XYZ file of C-alpha atoms in Angstrom:
318
model
C 74.857 -23.646 16.438
C 72.912 -20.614 14.863
C 69.891 -20.803 13.085
C 69.250 -18.516 10.125
C 65.833 -17.131 9.497
C 65.075 -15.847 6.288
C 61.972 -13.511 5.449
C 60.430 -13.756 2.128
C 59.925 -10.034 0.939
C 56.143 -8.938 1.155
C 54.318 -9.517 -2.021
C 53.695 -6.200 -3.739
C 51.288 -5.156 -6.464
C 47.643 -5.468 -7.193
C 47.402 -8.884 -5.578
C 48.740 -7.588 -2.336
C 46.361 -4.749 -2.061
C 43.395 -6.868 -3.045
C 44.359 -9.274 -0.275
C 44.610 -6.432 2.221
C 41.201 -5.075 1.181
C 39.679 -8.579 1.512
C 41.072 -8.921 5.171
C 39.646 -5.629 6.143
C 36.231 -6.086 4.448
C 33.356 -6.872 6.916
C 31.872 -9.114 4.222
C 35.030 -11.186 4.007
C 35.051 -11.622 7.740
C 31.295 -12.248 8.330
C 30.215 -13.687 4.946
C 26.838 -13.432 3.274
C 23.850 -15.289 4.591
C 23.254 -18.518 2.675
C 19.934 -19.690 1.082
C 19.030 -21.593 4.247
C 18.167 -18.288 5.957
C 15.530 -17.606 3.559
C 14.220 -21.134 3.304
C 11.632 -20.894 5.929
C 10.092 -17.672 4.510
C 10.242 -19.035 0.864
C 8.427 -22.066 1.989
C 5.804 -20.053 3.846
C 5.187 -17.845 0.805
C 5.006 -20.535 -1.428
C 2.370 -22.472 0.686
C 0.299 -19.484 1.337
C 0.768 -17.296 -1.730
C 2.067 -19.081 -4.796
C 0.102 -22.302 -4.323
C -3.330 -20.677 -3.866
C -2.583 -18.436 -6.775
C -2.043 -21.350 -8.930
C -5.102 -22.983 -7.597
C -7.227 -19.796 -8.418
C -5.581 -19.694 -11.995
C -6.779 -23.343 -12.757
C -10.170 -22.738 -11.177
C -10.612 -19.802 -13.488
C -10.822 -22.318 -16.245
C -13.435 -24.524 -14.492
C -17.084 -24.322 -13.874
C -17.886 -24.921 -10.100
C -20.675 -24.056 -7.851
C -19.043 -24.902 -4.547
C -20.309 -28.626 -4.575
C -19.076 -31.638 -6.466
C -16.270 -31.919 -9.086
C -15.176 -28.756 -11.143
C -15.722 -29.244 -14.810
C -13.130 -27.722 -17.387
C -14.898 -25.253 -19.558
C -11.800 -23.542 -21.232
C -11.966 -19.767 -21.585
C -15.793 -19.581 -21.036
C -15.374 -17.814 -17.634
C -13.040 -15.285 -19.101
C -15.160 -14.641 -22.078
C -18.270 -14.054 -19.764
C -16.153 -11.760 -17.394
C -14.696 -9.476 -20.074
C -18.032 -9.147 -21.869
C -19.812 -8.489 -18.533
C -20.702 -4.648 -18.561
C -21.015 -4.928 -14.713
C -17.395 -6.119 -14.625
C -16.208 -3.414 -16.806
C -17.998 -0.813 -14.578
C -16.468 -2.110 -11.550
C -12.999 -1.989 -12.989
C -13.587 1.770 -13.533
C -14.993 2.270 -10.237
C -12.042 0.489 -8.580
C -9.452 2.727 -10.477
C -11.464 5.874 -9.488
C -11.368 4.893 -5.807
C -7.753 4.006 -5.986
C -6.834 7.330 -7.728
C -8.934 9.240 -5.130
C -7.077 7.595 -2.417
C -3.759 8.298 -3.900
C -4.622 11.880 -4.677
C -6.091 12.632 -1.296
C -3.980 10.607 1.175
C -0.552 11.407 -0.274
C -0.418 15.079 0.347
C -2.286 14.733 3.491
C -0.012 12.004 4.927
C 3.244 13.802 3.791
C 2.183 17.128 5.835
C 1.079 15.267 8.887
C 4.104 12.863 8.692
C 6.693 15.898 8.478
C 4.761 17.703 11.358
C 4.724 14.666 13.447
C 8.495 14.284 13.125
C 9.048 17.773 14.550
C 9.590 19.016 18.178
C 6.129 20.664 18.314
C 4.533 21.064 21.735
C 1.774 18.234 22.553
C 3.057 16.596 19.227
C 3.172 13.178 20.937
C -0.194 13.264 22.520
C -1.898 14.511 19.260
C 0.050 11.874 17.141
C -1.349 9.041 19.450
C -4.712 10.510 19.177
C -4.519 10.735 15.395
C -3.242 7.206 15.096
C -6.264 5.545 16.748
C -8.030 4.657 13.470
C -4.890 2.620 12.458
C -5.571 0.363 15.334
C -9.096 -0.563 14.174
C -9.999 -3.230 11.630
C -11.745 -2.126 8.329
C -14.887 -3.918 9.563
C -14.979 -1.884 12.927
C -14.420 1.428 11.101
C -17.102 0.626 8.564
C -19.814 -0.407 11.217
C -18.854 2.939 13.072
C -19.221 5.170 9.943
C -22.434 3.357 8.896
C -24.070 4.143 12.145
C -22.705 7.828 12.016
C -23.932 8.537 8.594
C -27.264 6.723 8.991
C -29.822 8.821 7.297
C -32.506 8.197 10.117
C -30.428 8.328 13.398
C -26.896 9.503 12.379
C -25.306 12.897 11.875
C -27.143 13.665 8.479
C -30.533 13.407 10.395
C -29.396 16.079 12.740
C -27.891 18.276 10.195
C -30.480 18.408 7.476
C -29.366 21.925 6.540
C -25.994 20.467 5.520
C -26.882 17.031 4.037
C -30.233 17.604 2.742
C -32.495 14.400 2.838
C -29.449 12.614 4.748
C -29.071 9.638 2.491
C -25.534 9.918 1.424
C -25.947 6.520 0.109
C -28.430 7.010 -2.288
C -26.549 8.619 -5.045
C -23.471 7.283 -6.858
C -21.439 10.639 -6.312
C -22.219 10.831 -2.488
C -21.590 7.067 -1.906
C -18.258 7.229 -3.507
C -17.439 10.358 -1.539
C -18.124 8.393 1.628
C -16.091 5.483 0.511
C -13.105 7.691 -0.328
C -13.665 9.613 3.062
C -13.702 6.550 5.171
C -10.694 5.022 3.589
C -8.752 8.273 3.993
C -9.744 8.426 7.637
C -8.694 4.931 8.379
C -5.447 4.587 6.401
C -3.825 8.089 6.393
C -2.322 7.473 9.711
C -0.501 4.401 8.433
C 1.014 6.361 5.540
C 1.726 9.161 8.074
C 3.797 6.924 10.086
C 5.929 5.913 7.105
C 6.536 9.663 6.310
C 7.245 10.494 10.100
C 9.938 7.883 10.275
C 11.386 9.097 6.864
C 11.471 12.714 7.881
C 13.180 11.947 11.212
C 15.973 10.275 9.172
C 16.835 13.339 7.024
C 20.164 14.606 8.183
C 19.761 17.830 10.137
C 22.960 19.376 8.760
C 20.855 19.902 5.360
C 18.476 22.142 7.241
C 21.186 23.914 9.122
C 22.999 24.700 5.772
C 19.628 25.830 4.108
C 19.227 28.291 7.273
C 22.679 29.633 6.603
C 21.957 30.221 2.991
C 18.806 32.029 3.914
C 16.125 29.551 2.993
C 12.883 29.940 4.776
C 10.586 26.955 6.093
C 8.758 26.607 3.023
C 11.838 26.374 0.712
C 13.355 23.994 3.017
C 10.164 21.678 2.777
C 10.164 21.740 -0.973
C 13.906 21.598 -1.754
C 15.001 19.241 1.068
C 12.133 17.493 2.773
C 10.243 16.486 -0.448
C 13.423 15.264 -2.425
C 14.509 13.139 0.647
C 11.144 11.660 1.062
C 11.167 10.441 -2.605
C 11.540 6.699 -1.831
C 9.031 6.726 0.821
C 6.469 8.476 -1.348
C 6.674 5.727 -4.016
C 6.524 2.965 -1.390
C 3.463 4.698 0.225
C 1.786 4.926 -3.261
C 2.391 1.367 -4.112
C 0.709 0.269 -0.849
C -2.009 2.729 -1.627
C -2.631 1.220 -5.100
C -2.749 -2.303 -3.711
C -4.971 -1.337 -0.796
C -7.403 0.404 -3.401
C -7.598 -2.458 -5.839
C -8.205 -4.908 -2.886
C -10.862 -2.869 -0.946
C -13.782 -4.950 0.073
C -15.007 -4.836 3.888
C -15.618 -0.991 3.341
C -18.027 -1.438 0.416
C -19.491 -4.612 1.847
C -20.644 -2.883 5.027
C -21.391 0.773 3.854
C -22.960 0.353 0.380
C -23.243 -3.279 -0.574
C -22.418 -2.251 -4.040
C -25.420 0.086 -4.139
C -27.160 2.022 -5.103
C -27.708 -0.582 -7.752
C -24.167 -1.372 -9.024
C -23.008 2.190 -8.682
C -20.261 1.224 -6.154
C -19.771 -2.365 -7.096
C -16.097 -2.479 -7.367
C -14.143 -5.453 -8.638
C -13.374 -7.103 -5.251
C -16.998 -6.788 -4.218
C -18.164 -8.140 -7.523
C -15.864 -11.182 -7.074
C -17.481 -11.724 -3.772
C -20.927 -11.464 -5.226
C -20.067 -13.851 -8.161
C -18.618 -16.546 -5.788
C -20.881 -16.484 -2.514
C -24.171 -15.177 -3.968
C -24.161 -16.546 -7.520
C -22.036 -19.595 -6.775
C -20.034 -19.036 -9.866
C -16.493 -19.687 -8.476
C -14.967 -19.966 -11.841
C -15.855 -16.414 -12.805
C -14.831 -15.224 -9.350
C -11.417 -16.674 -9.925
C -11.109 -15.008 -13.287
C -11.840 -11.610 -11.713
C -9.490 -12.417 -8.796
C -6.700 -12.966 -11.355
C -7.563 -9.741 -13.213
C -7.003 -7.883 -9.701
C -3.677 -9.642 -9.215
C -2.569 -8.811 -12.617
C -3.772 -5.009 -12.502
C -2.068 -4.531 -9.134
C 1.139 -6.068 -10.357
C 1.288 -4.067 -13.440
C 0.453 -0.696 -11.949
C 3.064 -1.219 -9.391
C 5.651 -2.117 -11.848
C 4.809 0.747 -13.855
C 5.071 3.193 -10.945
C 8.292 1.717 -9.905
C 9.773 1.928 -13.613
C 8.470 5.491 -14.335
C 9.694 6.836 -10.971
C 13.182 5.102 -11.216
C 12.600 3.522 -7.832
C 14.556 0.402 -9.175
C 17.666 2.456 -9.682
C 17.723 4.198 -6.224
C 20.409 3.457 -3.828
C 20.511 4.164 -0.236
C 22.987 6.553 1.204
C 24.209 7.572 4.710
C 25.768 10.906 5.648
C 29.486 10.698 5.964
C 29.961 7.298 4.181
C 32.198 7.206 1.174
């Protein structure tokens, strides 16, 4: 007895090619992570970011001195904050320090990051020494520079020919300069680290092709390195903007908002309202102003730079 086996002809056409692509696709074999993978991080973010932000928003419409029950006052806190000349001045100072941080730290970080990514002699040792400020807290850095710049016992007292009377905290211009310098000294290593990693990810074949075409080191930097660092530059700038808008410890320890209110930035003014004036409603309103400002400026940077339309690419991948 014989058994006849019949084979159905293979399915041809677009359906067959789509099925073959689905079988070969890693996504089809592995599958995308479900929402359960993101649930712990979502709950953590909701509990420690979204919920406090909602509470601050509600408190901005309340009158509360830290004791008793908050009383609803409507837009009174917002009216007082927006009409306060010190608040308006603090916003301008905050934007000024933020702009100084971006303008100074960005080119410095790019140059140092590209250098640290190279094969130079003693590069590793010098990079480790340079990254030491990144390991210190803002409080420790501020205390250190407060002692070093003390007009009576610090560097200015020993170099009167350079610093004059030595009181760098007595004038607005020099006080702002000290704040910008200390922030640059502390946070430039962090952004340098970002650019160092990005520079090492640039395909060497691009530089090899440029050398064949006769491009020198400077032309390679401006026509290869900088364009390849575009996404890292935007990311670093956003972090600088957020950090500048939320600067607090440096001002608290170095200048305490002085002289007068000449270095009273918004975050420090919020602290004064809450913990010196016990006006937590107005402080909550200032906090929301900072949140909105940081969000809007970051979104503008992303939109103007086209960062939201950028896509990653890998050499040799089609």
